[in-house]
PDB file of C-alpha atoms in Angstrom:
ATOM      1  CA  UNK T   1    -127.317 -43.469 -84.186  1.00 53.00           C
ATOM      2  CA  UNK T   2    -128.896 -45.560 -86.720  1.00 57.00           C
ATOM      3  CA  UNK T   3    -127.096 -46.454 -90.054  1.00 63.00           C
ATOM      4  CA  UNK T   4    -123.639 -46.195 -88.137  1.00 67.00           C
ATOM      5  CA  UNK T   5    -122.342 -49.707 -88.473  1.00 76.00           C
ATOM      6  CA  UNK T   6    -119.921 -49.112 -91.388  1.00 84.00           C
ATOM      7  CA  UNK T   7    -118.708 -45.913 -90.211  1.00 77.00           C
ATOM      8  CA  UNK T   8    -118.388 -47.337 -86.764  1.00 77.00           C
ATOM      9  CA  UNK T   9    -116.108 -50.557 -88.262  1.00 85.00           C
ATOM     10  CA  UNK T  10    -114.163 -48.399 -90.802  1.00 88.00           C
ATOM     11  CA  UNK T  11    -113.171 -45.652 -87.680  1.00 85.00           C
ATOM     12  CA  UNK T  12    -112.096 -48.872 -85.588  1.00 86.00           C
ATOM     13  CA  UNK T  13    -110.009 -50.420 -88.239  1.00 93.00           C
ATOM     14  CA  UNK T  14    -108.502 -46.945 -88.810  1.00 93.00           C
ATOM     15  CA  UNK T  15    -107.472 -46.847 -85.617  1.00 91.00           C
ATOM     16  CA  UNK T  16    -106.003 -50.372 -85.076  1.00 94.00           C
ATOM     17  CA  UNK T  17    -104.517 -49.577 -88.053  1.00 96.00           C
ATOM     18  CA  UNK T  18    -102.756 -46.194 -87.171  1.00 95.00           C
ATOM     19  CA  UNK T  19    -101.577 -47.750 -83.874  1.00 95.00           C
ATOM     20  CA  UNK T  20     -99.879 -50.656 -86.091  1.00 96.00           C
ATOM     21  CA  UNK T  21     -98.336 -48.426 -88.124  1.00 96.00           C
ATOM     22  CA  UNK T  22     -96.920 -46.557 -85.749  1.00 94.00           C
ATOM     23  CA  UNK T  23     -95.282 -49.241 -83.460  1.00 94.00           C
ATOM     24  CA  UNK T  24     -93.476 -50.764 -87.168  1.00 95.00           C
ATOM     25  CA  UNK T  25     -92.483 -47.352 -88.514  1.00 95.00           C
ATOM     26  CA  UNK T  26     -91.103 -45.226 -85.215  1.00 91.00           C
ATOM     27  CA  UNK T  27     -87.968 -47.116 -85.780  1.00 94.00           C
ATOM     28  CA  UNK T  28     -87.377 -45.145 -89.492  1.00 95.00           C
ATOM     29  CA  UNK T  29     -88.328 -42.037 -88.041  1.00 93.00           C
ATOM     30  CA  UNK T  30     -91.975 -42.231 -89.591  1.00 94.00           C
ATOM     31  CA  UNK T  31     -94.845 -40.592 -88.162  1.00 94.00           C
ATOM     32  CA  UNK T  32     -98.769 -41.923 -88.134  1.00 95.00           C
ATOM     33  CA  UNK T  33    -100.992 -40.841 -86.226  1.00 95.00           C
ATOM     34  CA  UNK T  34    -105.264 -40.656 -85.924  1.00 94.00           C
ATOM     35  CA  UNK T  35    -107.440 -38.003 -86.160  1.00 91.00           C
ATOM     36  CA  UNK T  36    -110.611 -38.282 -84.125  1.00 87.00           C
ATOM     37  CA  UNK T  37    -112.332 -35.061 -84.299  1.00 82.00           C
ATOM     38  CA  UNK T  38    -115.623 -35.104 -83.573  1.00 77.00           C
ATOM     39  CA  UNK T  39    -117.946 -32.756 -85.621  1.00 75.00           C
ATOM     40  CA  UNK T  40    -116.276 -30.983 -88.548  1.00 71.00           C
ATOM     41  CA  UNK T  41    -117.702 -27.660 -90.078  1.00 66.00           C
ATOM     42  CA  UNK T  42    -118.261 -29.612 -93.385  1.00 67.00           C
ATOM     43  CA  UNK T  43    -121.041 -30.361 -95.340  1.00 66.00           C
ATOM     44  CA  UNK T  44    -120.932 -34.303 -93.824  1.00 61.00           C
ATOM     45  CA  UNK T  45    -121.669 -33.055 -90.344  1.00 56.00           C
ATOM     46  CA  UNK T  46    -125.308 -31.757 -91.973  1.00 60.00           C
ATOM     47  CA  UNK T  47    -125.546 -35.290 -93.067  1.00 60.00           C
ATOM     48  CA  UNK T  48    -125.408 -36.798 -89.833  1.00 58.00           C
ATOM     49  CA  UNK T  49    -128.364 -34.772 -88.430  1.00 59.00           C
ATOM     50  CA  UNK T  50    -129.371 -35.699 -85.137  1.00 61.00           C
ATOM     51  CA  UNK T  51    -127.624 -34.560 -82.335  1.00 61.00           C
ATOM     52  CA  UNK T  52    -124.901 -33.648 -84.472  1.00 66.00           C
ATOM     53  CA  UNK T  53    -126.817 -30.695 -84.602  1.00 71.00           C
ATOM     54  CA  UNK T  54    -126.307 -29.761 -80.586  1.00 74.00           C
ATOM     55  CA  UNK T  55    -122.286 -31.174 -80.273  1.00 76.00           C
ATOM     56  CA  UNK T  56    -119.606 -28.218 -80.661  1.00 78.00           C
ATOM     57  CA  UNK T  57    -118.432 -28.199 -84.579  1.00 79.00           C
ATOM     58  CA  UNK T  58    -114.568 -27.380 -84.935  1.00 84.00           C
ATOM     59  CA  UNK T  59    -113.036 -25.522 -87.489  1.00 83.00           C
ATOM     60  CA  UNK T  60    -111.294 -27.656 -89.812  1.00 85.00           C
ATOM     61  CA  UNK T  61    -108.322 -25.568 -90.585  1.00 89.00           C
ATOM     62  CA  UNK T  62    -107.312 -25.418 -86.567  1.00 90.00           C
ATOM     63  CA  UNK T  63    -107.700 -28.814 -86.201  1.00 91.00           C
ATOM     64  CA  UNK T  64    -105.315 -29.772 -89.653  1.00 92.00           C
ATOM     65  CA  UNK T  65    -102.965 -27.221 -88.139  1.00 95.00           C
ATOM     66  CA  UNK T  66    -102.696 -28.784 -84.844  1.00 94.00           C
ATOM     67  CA  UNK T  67    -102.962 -32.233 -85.943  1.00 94.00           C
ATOM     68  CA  UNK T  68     -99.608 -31.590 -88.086  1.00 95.00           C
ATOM     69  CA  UNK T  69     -97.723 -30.367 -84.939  1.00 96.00           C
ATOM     70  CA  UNK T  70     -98.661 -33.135 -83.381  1.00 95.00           C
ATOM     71  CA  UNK T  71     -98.170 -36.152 -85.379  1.00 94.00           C
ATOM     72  CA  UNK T  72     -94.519 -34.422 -85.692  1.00 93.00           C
ATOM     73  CA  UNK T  73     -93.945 -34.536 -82.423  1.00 93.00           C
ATOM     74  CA  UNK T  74     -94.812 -38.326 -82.678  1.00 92.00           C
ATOM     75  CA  UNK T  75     -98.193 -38.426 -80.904  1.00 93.00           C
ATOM     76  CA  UNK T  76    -100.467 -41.340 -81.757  1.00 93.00           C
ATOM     77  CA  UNK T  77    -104.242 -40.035 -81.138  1.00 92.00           C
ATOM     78  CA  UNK T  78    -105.322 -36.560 -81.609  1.00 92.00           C
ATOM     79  CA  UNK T  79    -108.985 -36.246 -80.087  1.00 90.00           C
ATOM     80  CA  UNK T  80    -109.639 -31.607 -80.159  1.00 89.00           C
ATOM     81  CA  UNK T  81    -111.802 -30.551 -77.472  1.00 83.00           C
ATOM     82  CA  UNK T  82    -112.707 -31.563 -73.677  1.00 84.00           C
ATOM     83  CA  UNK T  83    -116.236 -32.891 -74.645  1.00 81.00           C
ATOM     84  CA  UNK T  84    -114.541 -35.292 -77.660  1.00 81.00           C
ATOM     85  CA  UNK T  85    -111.843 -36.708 -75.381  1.00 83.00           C
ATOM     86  CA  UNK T  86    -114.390 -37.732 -72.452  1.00 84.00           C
ATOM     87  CA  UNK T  87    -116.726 -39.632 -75.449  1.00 79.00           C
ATOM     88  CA  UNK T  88    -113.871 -41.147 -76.665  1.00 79.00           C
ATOM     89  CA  UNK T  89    -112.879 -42.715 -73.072  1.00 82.00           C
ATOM     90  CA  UNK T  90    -116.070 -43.281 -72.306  1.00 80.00           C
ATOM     91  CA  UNK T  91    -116.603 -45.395 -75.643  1.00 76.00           C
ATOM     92  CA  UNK T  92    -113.383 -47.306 -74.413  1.00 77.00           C
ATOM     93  CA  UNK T  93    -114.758 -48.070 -70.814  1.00 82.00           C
ATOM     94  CA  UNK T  94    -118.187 -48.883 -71.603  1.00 77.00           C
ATOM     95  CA  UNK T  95    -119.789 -52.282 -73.178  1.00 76.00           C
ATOM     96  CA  UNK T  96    -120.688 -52.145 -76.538  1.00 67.00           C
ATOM     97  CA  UNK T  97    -124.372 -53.631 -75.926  1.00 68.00           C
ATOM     98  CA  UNK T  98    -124.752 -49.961 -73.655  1.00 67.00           C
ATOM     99  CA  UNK T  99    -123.600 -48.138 -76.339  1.00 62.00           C
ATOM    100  CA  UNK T 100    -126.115 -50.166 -79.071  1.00 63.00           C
ATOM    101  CA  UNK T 101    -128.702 -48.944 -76.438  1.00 62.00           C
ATOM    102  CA  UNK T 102    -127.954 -45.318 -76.102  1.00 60.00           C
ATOM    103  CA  UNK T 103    -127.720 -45.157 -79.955  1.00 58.00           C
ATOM    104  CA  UNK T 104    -131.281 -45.820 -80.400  1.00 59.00           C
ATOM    105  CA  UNK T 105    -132.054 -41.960 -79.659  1.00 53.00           C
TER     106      UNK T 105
END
């Protein structure tokens, strides 16, 4: 998608991040862990546009719920949904250059 570099950057640093975070803090009984969603029902997801429009939107109140179980239970990366966990993987095995390419539509 065009226009994605800062959010792209920011959601890698948040990650990085989270994963730091959670290594130095385990140890005082601290939790941190990432949210990667996917599409929200918010008004942002309208903002994206694109094929935003065609990817499965989750409700935002499930998601906090389950998220808060989670990070309890000390787990580091909370990706909802099938369809979200194979992009993120996929993002992780590919080369970025592919990705720059497929982000042109």
């Amino acid at each position: 998608m065009q226009n994605m570099t800062v959010y792209s950057a920011s959601k890698a640093y948040l990650i990085s991040y989270t994963e730091g975070l959670h290594v130095e803090l385990r140890s005082q009984g601290i939790h941190v862990m990432a949210l990667a969603p996917g599409i929200m029902r918010t008004s942002q997801a309208n903002a994206f546009g694109g094929i935003t429009k065609y990817l499965p939107a989750l409700n935002l109140p499930a998601v906090t719920r389950r998220s808060l179980n989670l990070v309890i239970r000390g787990q580091l990366i909370y990706t909802p949904r099938l369809l979200y966990k194979a992009y993120r993987l996929a993002a992780r095995v590919t080369p970025d250059t592919l990705w720059s390419y497929v982000n042109r539509f």
